[in-house]
mmCIF file of C-alpha atoms in Angstrom:
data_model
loop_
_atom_site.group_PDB
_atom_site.id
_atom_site.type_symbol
_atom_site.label_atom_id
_atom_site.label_comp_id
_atom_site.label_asym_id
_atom_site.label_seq_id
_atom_site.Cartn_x
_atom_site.Cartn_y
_atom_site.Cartn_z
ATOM 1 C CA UNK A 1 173.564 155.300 150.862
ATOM 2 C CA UNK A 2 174.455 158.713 153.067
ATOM 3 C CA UNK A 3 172.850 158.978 155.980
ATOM 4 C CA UNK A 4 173.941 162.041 158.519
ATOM 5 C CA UNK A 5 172.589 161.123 162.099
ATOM 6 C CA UNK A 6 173.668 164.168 163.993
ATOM 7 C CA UNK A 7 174.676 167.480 162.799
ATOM 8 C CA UNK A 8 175.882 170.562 164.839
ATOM 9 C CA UNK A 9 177.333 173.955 163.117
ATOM 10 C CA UNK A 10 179.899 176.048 164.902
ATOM 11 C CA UNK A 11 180.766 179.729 163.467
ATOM 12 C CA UNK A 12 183.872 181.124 164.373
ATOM 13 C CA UNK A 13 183.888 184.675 164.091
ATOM 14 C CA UNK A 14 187.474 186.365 163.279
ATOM 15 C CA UNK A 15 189.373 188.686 160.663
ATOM 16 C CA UNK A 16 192.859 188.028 159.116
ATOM 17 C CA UNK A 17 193.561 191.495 159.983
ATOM 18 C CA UNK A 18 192.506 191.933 163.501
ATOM 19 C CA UNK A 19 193.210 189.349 166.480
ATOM 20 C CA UNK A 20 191.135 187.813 169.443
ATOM 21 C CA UNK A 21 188.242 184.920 168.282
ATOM 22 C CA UNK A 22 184.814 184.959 168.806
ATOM 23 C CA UNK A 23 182.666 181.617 168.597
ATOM 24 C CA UNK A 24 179.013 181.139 168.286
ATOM 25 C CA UNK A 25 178.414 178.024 169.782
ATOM 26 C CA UNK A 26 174.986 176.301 169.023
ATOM 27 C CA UNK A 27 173.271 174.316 171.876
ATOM 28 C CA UNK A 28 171.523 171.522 169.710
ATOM 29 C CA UNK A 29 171.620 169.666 166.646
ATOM 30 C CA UNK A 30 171.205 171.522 163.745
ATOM 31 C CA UNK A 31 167.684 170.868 161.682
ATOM 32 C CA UNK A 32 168.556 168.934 158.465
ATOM 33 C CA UNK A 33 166.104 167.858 155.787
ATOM 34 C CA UNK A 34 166.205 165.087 153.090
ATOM 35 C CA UNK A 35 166.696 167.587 151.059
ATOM 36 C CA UNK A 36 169.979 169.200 152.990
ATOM 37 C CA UNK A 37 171.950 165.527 152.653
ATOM 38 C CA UNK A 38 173.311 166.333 149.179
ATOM 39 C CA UNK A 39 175.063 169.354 150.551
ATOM 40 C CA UNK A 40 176.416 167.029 153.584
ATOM 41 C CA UNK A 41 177.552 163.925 151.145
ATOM 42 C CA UNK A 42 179.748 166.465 148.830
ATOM 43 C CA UNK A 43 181.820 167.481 151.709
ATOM 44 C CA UNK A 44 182.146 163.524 152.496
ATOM 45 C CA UNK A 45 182.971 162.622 149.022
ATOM 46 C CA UNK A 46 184.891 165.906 148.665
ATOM 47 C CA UNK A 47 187.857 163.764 150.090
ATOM 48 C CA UNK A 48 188.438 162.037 147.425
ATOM 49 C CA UNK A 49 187.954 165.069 144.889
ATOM 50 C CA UNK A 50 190.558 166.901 146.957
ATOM 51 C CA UNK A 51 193.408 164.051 147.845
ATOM 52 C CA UNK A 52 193.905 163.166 151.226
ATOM 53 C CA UNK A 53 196.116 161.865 153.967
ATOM 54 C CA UNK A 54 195.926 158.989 156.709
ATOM 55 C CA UNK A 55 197.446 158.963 160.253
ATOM 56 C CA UNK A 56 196.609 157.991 163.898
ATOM 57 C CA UNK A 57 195.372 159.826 166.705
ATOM 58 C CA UNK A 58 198.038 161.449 169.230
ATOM 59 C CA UNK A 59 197.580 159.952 172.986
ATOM 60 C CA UNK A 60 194.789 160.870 174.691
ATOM 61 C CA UNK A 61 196.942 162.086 177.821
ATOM 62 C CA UNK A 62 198.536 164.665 175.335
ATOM 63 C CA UNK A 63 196.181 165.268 172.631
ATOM 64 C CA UNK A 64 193.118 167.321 174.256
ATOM 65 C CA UNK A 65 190.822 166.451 170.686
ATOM 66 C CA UNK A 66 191.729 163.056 171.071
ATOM 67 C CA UNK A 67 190.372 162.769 175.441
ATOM 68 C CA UNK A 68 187.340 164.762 174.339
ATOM 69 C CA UNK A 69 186.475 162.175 171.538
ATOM 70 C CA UNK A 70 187.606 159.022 173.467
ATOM 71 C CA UNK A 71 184.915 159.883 176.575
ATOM 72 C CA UNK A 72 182.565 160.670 173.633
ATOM 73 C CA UNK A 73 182.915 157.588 171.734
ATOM 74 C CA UNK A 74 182.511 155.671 174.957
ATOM 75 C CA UNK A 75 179.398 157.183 175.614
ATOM 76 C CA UNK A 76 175.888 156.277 174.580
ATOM 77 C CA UNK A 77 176.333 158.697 172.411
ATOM 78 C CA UNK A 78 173.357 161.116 172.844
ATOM 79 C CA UNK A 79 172.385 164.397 170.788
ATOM 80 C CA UNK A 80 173.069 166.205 173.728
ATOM 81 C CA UNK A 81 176.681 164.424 174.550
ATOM 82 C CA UNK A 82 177.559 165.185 170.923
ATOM 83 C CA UNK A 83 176.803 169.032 170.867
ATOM 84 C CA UNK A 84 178.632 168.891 174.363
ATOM 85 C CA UNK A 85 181.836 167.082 172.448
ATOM 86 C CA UNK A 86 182.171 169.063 169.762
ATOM 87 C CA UNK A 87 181.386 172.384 172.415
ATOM 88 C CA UNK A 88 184.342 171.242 173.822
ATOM 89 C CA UNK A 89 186.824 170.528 171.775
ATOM 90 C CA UNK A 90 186.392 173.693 169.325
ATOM 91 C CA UNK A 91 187.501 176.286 171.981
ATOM 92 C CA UNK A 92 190.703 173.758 171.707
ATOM 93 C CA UNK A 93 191.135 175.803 168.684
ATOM 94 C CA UNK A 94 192.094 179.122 170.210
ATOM 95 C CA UNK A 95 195.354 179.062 171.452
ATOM 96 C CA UNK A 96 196.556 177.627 167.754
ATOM 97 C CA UNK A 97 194.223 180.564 166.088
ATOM 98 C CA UNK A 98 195.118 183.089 168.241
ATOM 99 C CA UNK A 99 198.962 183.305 166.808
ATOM 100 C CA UNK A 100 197.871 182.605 163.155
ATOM 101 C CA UNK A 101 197.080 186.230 162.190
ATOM 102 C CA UNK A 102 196.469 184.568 158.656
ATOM 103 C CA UNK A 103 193.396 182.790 160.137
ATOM 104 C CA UNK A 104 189.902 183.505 158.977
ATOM 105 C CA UNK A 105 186.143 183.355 160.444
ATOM 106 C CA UNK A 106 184.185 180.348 158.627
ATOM 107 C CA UNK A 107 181.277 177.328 159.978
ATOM 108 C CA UNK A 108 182.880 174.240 162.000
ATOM 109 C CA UNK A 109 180.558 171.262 160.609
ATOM 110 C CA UNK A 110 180.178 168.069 163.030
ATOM 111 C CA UNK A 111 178.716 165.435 160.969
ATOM 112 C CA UNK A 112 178.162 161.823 162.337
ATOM 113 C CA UNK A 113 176.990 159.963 159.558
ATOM 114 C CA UNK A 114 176.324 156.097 158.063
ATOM 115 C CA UNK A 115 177.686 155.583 154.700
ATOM 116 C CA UNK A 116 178.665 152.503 152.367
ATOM 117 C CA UNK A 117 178.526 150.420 155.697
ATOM 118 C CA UNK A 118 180.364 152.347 157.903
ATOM 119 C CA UNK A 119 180.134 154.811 160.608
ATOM 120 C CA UNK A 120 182.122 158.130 161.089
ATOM 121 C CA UNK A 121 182.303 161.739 161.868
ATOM 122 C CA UNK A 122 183.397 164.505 159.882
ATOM 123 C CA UNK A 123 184.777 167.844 160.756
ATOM 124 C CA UNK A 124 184.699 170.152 158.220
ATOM 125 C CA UNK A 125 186.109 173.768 157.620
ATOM 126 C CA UNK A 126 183.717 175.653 155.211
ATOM 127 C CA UNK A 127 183.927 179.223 154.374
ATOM 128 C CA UNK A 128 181.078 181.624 153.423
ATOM 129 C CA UNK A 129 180.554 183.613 150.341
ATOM 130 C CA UNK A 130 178.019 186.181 148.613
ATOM 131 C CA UNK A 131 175.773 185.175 145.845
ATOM 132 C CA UNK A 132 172.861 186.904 144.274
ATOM 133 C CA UNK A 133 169.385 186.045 144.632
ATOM 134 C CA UNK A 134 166.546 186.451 142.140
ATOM 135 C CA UNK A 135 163.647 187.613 143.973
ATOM 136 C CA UNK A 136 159.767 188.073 142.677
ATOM 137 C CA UNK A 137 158.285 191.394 143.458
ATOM 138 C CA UNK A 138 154.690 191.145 142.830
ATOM 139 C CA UNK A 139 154.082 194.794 143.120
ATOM 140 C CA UNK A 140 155.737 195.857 140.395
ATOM 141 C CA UNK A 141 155.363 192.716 138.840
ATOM 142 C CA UNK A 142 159.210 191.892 138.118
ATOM 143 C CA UNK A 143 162.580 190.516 139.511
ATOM 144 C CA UNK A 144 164.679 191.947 142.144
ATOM 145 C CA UNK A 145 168.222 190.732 142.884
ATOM 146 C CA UNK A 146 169.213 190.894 146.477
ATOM 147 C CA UNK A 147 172.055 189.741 147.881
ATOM 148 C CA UNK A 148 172.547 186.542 150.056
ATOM 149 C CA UNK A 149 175.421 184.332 151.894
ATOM 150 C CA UNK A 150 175.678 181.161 151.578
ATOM 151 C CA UNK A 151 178.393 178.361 152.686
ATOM 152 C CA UNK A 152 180.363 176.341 149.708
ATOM 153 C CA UNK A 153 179.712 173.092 150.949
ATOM 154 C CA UNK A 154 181.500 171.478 147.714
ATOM 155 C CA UNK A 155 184.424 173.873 148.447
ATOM 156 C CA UNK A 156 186.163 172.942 151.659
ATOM 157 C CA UNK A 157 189.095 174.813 153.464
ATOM 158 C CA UNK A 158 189.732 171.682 155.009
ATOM 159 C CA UNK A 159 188.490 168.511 156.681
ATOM 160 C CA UNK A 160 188.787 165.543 158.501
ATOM 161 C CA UNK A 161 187.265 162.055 158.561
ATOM 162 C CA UNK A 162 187.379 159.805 161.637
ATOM 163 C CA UNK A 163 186.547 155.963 160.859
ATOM 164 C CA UNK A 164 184.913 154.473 163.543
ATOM 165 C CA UNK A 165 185.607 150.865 162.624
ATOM 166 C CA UNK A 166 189.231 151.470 162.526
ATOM 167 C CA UNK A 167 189.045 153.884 166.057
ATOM 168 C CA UNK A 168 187.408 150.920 167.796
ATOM 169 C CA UNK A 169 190.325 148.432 166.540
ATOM 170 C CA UNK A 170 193.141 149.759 167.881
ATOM 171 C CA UNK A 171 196.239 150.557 165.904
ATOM 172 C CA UNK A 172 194.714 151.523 162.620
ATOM 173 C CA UNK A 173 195.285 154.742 160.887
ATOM 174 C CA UNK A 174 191.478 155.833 161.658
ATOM 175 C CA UNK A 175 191.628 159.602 160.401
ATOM 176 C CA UNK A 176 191.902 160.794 156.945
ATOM 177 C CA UNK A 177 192.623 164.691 156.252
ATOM 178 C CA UNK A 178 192.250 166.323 153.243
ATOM 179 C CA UNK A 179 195.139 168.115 151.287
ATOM 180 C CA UNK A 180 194.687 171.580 151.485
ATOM 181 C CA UNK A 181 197.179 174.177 148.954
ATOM 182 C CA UNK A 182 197.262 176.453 151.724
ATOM 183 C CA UNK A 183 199.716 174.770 153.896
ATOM 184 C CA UNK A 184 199.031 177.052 157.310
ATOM 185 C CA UNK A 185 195.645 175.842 156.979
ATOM 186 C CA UNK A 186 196.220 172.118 157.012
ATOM 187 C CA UNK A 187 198.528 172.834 159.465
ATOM 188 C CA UNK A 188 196.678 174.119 162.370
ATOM 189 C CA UNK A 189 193.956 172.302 161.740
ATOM 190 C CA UNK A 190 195.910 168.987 161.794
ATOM 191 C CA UNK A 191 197.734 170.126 164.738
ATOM 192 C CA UNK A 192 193.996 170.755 166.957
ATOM 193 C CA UNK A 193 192.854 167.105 165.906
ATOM 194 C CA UNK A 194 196.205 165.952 166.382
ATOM 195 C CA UNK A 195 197.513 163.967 163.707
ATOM 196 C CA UNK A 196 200.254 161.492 164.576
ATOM 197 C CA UNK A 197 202.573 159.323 162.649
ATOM 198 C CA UNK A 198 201.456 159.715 158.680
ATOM 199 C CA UNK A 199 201.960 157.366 156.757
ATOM 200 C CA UNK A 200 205.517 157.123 155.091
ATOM 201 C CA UNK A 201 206.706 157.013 151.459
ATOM 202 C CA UNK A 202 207.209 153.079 151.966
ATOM 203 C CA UNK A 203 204.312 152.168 153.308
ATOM 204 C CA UNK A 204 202.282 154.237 150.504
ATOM 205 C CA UNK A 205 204.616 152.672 147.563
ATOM 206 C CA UNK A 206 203.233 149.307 149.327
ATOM 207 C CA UNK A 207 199.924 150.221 149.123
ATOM 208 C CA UNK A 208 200.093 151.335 145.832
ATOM 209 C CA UNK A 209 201.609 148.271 144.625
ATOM 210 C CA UNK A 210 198.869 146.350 146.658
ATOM 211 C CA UNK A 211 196.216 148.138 145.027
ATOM 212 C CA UNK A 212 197.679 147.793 141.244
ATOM 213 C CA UNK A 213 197.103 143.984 141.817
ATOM 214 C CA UNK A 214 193.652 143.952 143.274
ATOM 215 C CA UNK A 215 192.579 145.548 140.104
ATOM 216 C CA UNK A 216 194.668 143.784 137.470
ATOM 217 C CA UNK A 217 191.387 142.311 135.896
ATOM 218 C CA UNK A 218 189.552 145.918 135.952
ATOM 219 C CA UNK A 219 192.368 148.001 134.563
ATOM 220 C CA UNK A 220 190.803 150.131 130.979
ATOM 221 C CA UNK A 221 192.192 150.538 127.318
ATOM 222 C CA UNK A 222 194.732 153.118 127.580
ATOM 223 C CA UNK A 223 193.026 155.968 125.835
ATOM 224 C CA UNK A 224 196.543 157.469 124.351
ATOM 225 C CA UNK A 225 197.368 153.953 122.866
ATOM 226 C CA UNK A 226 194.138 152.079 122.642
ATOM 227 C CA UNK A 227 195.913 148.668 123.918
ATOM 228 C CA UNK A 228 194.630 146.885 127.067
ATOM 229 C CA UNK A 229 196.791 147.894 130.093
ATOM 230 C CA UNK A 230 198.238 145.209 132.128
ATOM 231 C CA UNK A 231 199.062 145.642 135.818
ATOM 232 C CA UNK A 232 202.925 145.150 135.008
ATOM 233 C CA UNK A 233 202.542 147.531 132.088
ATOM 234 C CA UNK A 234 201.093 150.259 134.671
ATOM 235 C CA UNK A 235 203.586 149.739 136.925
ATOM 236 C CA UNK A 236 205.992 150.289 134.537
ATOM 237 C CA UNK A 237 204.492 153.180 133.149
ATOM 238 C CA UNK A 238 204.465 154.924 136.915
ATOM 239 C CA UNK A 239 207.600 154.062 137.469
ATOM 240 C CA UNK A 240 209.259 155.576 134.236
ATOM 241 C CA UNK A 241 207.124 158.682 134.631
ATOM 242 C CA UNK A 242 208.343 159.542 137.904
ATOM 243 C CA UNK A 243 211.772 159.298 137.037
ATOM 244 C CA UNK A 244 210.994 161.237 133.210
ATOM 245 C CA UNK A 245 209.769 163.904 135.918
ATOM 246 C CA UNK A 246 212.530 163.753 138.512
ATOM 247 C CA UNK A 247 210.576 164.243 141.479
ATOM 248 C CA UNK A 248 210.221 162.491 144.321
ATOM 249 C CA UNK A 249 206.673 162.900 144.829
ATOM 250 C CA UNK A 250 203.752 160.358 143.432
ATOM 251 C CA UNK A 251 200.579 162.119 142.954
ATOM 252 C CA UNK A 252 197.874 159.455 142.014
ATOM 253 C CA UNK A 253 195.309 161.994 140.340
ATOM 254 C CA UNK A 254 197.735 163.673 138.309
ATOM 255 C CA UNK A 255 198.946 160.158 137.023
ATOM 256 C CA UNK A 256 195.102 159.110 136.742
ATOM 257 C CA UNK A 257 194.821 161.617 134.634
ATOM 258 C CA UNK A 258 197.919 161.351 132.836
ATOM 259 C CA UNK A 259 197.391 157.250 131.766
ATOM 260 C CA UNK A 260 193.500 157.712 131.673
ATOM 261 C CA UNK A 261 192.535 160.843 131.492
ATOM 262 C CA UNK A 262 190.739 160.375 134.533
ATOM 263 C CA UNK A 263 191.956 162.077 137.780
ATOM 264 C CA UNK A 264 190.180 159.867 140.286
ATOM 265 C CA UNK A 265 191.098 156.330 138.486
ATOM 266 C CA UNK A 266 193.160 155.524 141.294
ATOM 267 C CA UNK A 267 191.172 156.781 144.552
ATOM 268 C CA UNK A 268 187.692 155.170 143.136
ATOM 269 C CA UNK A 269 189.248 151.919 142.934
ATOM 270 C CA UNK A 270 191.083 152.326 146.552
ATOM 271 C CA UNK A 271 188.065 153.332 147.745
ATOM 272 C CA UNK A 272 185.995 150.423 146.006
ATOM 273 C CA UNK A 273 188.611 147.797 147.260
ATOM 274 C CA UNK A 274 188.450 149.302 150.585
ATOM 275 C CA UNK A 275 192.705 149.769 150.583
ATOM 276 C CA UNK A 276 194.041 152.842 152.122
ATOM 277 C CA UNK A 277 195.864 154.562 150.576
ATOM 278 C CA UNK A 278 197.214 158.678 150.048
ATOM 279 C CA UNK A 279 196.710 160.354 147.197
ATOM 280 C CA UNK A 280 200.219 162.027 147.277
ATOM 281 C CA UNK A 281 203.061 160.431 148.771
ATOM 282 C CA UNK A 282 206.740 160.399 148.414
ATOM 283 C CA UNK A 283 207.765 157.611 146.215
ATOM 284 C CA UNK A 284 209.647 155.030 147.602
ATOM 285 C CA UNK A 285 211.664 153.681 144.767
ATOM 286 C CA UNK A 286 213.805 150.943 146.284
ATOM 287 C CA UNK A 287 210.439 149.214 147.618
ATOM 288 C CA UNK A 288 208.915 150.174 144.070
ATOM 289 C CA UNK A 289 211.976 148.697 142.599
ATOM 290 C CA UNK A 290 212.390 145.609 144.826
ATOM 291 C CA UNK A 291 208.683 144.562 143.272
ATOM 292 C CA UNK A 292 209.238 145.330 139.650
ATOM 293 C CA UNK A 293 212.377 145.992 138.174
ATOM 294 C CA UNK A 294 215.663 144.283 137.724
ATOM 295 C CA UNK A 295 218.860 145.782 138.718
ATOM 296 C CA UNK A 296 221.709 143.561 137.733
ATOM 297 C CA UNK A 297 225.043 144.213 136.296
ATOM 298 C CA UNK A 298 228.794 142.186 135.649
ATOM 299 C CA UNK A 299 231.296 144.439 136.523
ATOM 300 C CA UNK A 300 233.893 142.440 134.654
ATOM 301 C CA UNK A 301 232.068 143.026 131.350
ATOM 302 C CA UNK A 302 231.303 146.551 132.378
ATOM 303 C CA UNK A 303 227.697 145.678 131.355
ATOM 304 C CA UNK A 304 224.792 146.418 133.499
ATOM 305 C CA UNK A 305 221.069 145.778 132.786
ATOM 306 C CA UNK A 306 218.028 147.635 134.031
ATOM 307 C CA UNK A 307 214.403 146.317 132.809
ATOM 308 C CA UNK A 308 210.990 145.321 134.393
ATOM 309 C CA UNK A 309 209.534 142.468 135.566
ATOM 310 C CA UNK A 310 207.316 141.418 133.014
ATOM 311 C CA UNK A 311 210.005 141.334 130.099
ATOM 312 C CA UNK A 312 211.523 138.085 131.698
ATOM 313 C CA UNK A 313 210.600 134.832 131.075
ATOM 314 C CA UNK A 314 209.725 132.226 128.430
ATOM 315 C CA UNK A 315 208.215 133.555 125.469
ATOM 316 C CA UNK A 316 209.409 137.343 126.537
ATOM 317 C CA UNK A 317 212.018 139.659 125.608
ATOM 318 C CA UNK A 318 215.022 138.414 128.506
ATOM 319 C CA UNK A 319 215.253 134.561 128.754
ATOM 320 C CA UNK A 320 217.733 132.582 130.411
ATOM 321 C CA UNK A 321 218.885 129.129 129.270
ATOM 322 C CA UNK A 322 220.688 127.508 132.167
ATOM 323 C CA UNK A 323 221.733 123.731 131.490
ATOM 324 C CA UNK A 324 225.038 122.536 133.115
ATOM 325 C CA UNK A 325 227.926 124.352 131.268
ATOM 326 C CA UNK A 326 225.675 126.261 128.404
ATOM 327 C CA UNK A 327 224.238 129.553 130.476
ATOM 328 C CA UNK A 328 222.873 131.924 128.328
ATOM 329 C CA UNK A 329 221.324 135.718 128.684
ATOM 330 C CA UNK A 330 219.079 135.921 125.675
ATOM 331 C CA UNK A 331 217.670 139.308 125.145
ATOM 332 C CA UNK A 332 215.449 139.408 121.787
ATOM 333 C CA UNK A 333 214.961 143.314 120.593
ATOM 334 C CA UNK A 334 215.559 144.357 117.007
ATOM 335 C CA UNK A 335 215.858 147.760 118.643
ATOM 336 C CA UNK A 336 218.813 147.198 120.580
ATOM 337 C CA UNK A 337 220.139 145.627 117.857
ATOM 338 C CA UNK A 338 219.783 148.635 115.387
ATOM 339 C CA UNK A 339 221.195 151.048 118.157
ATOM 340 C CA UNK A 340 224.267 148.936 118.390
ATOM 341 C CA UNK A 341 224.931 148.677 114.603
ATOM 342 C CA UNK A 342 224.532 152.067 114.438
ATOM 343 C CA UNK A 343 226.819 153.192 117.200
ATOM 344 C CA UNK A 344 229.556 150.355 115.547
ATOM 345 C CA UNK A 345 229.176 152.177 112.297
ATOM 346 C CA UNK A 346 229.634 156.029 113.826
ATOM 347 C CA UNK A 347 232.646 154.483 115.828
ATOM 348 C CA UNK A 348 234.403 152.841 112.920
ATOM 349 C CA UNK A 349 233.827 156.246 111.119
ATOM 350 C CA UNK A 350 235.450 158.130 113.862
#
């Protein structure tokens, strides 16, 4: 269950098209309702709707966000210490806004919050917009439509997730950003919380492979095929469709979508199994290999062999009989075995 325990709202005040930054800075919590926590839990599950990346905090002695939150967290952590944290560290902002002549005006939101057994704080970029209002007029006895703004809660320009558990045990990747399309966005605001050390394409390929086999029991009927996936079979299927698409990047909720036809297959089950892990990461394919595939060739035969894991073994497609002299590769496919007569009967009619 969500459960915000402090909220402050910060409005920064500037045009794309026009420098110098003006802030309105509230001086206490803001009221929330029951009613307002809806609003609060979309931007916190918004993370996993948008994609998201992990890293550590920079060193306090460098990184300005990071002091400002360490003597915060370290605190007793009163309403009025929070609104003076997050007073402090937005002016932070300035110097990075006041070159980005791209940057626009929009509501800092400070959320500390309790949810699925956890503790955290988000900081969340959220722009406003115009909508229209329909408005009794009991004069005239009829509608009028009036204009109103309102902030897009479930649309974030960007945000960021601090983990308390992990902040309190040291060396854990405790912050979690959301992707954002518009790069100078993510940028500077990665930059004022100070992001350090993301997570690389190996250590993501590791997690992905980690989180294939905690859910090797829960994995669906493949919608395209209607046969029961197996965890071997996935990986597989991952593998060959990043190389079918020649890039280098993984994205987990285009795949989801791909093998399920559900984008957030992947980050719901991360999320249930409680393994971290980036929605988009650069593929590592040795590690990816090392797990799943085999390599092997004879260069004396000029034959080499490339197949995964799961086709080797008794009862499979590859066997090996290995007794004293008689050593034997066994491969059992009727295909391979058509392609070859084939290509012996175009040769012999060449």
């Amino acid at each position: 269950m969500f459960k915000p325990n402090k909220v402050v709202i910060h409005e920064l005040q500037k045009s794309p098209d026009h420098a110098g930054i003006t802030w309105f800075l509230s001086d206490k919590l803001a009221g929330v309702k029951p009613s307002d926590y809806i609003s609060l839990e979309k931007m916190i599950r918004g993370f996993d709707r948008e994609g998201v990346f992990h890293g550590y905090f920079g060193e306090p002695e460098i990184n300005p966000f990071a002091a400002s939150f360490k003597s915060y967290f370290t605190s007793q952590k009163e309403d009025e210490q929070f609104v003076a944290f997050t007073k402090e560290v937005v002016p932070q902002l300035n110097h990075l806004l006041d070159k980005k002549h791209f940057a626009r005006g929009g509501y800092y939101v400070f959320c500390e919050y309790e949810f699925e057994n956890n503790k955290g704080l988000g900081i969340f970029l959220v722009r406003d917009t115009e909508g229209t209002l329909f408005k009794v007029d009991d004069k005239s006895h009829s509608f009028q439509l009036d204009k109103i703004k309102y902030m897009e809660t479930d649309k974030m320009a960007m945000g960021c997730q601090i983990d308390y558990i992990k902040y309190r045990s040291e060396g854990q990747k405790c912050l979690a950003f959301t992707h954002n399309r518009q790069k100078e966005v993510s940028d500077y605001f990665v930059e004022w919380i100070g992001c350090q050390n993301r997570k690389s394409g190996k250590e993501s390929t590791e997690d992905l492979y980690k989180l294939i086999d905690a859910i090797r029991d829960e994995l669906p009927i493949n919608p395209n095929t209607n046969e029961k996936v197996t965890a071997e079979k996935l990986k597989e299927d991952i593998f060959n469709l990043v190389e079918s698409e020649q890039t280098k990047t993984l994205d987990l909720q285009t795949i989801g979508k791909h093998l399920f036809n559900d984008n957030m297959f992947f980050l719901n089950k991360a999320r249930a199994h409680k393994i971290e892990i980036d929605s988009s990461f650069k593929l590592h394919k040795s590690t990816f290999a090392k797990y799943n595939l085999f390599d092997v060739k004879d260069d004396d035969l000029g034959i080499k062999l490339k197949f995964p894991k799961h086709r080797f073994g008794d009862r499979r497609t590859i066997k090996i009989k290995n007794e004293g002299a008689d050593r034997k590769l066994i491969i059992e496919s009727p295909s391979l075995i058509d392609q070859i007569l084939r290509r012996l009967e175009q040769m012999g009619n060449e």
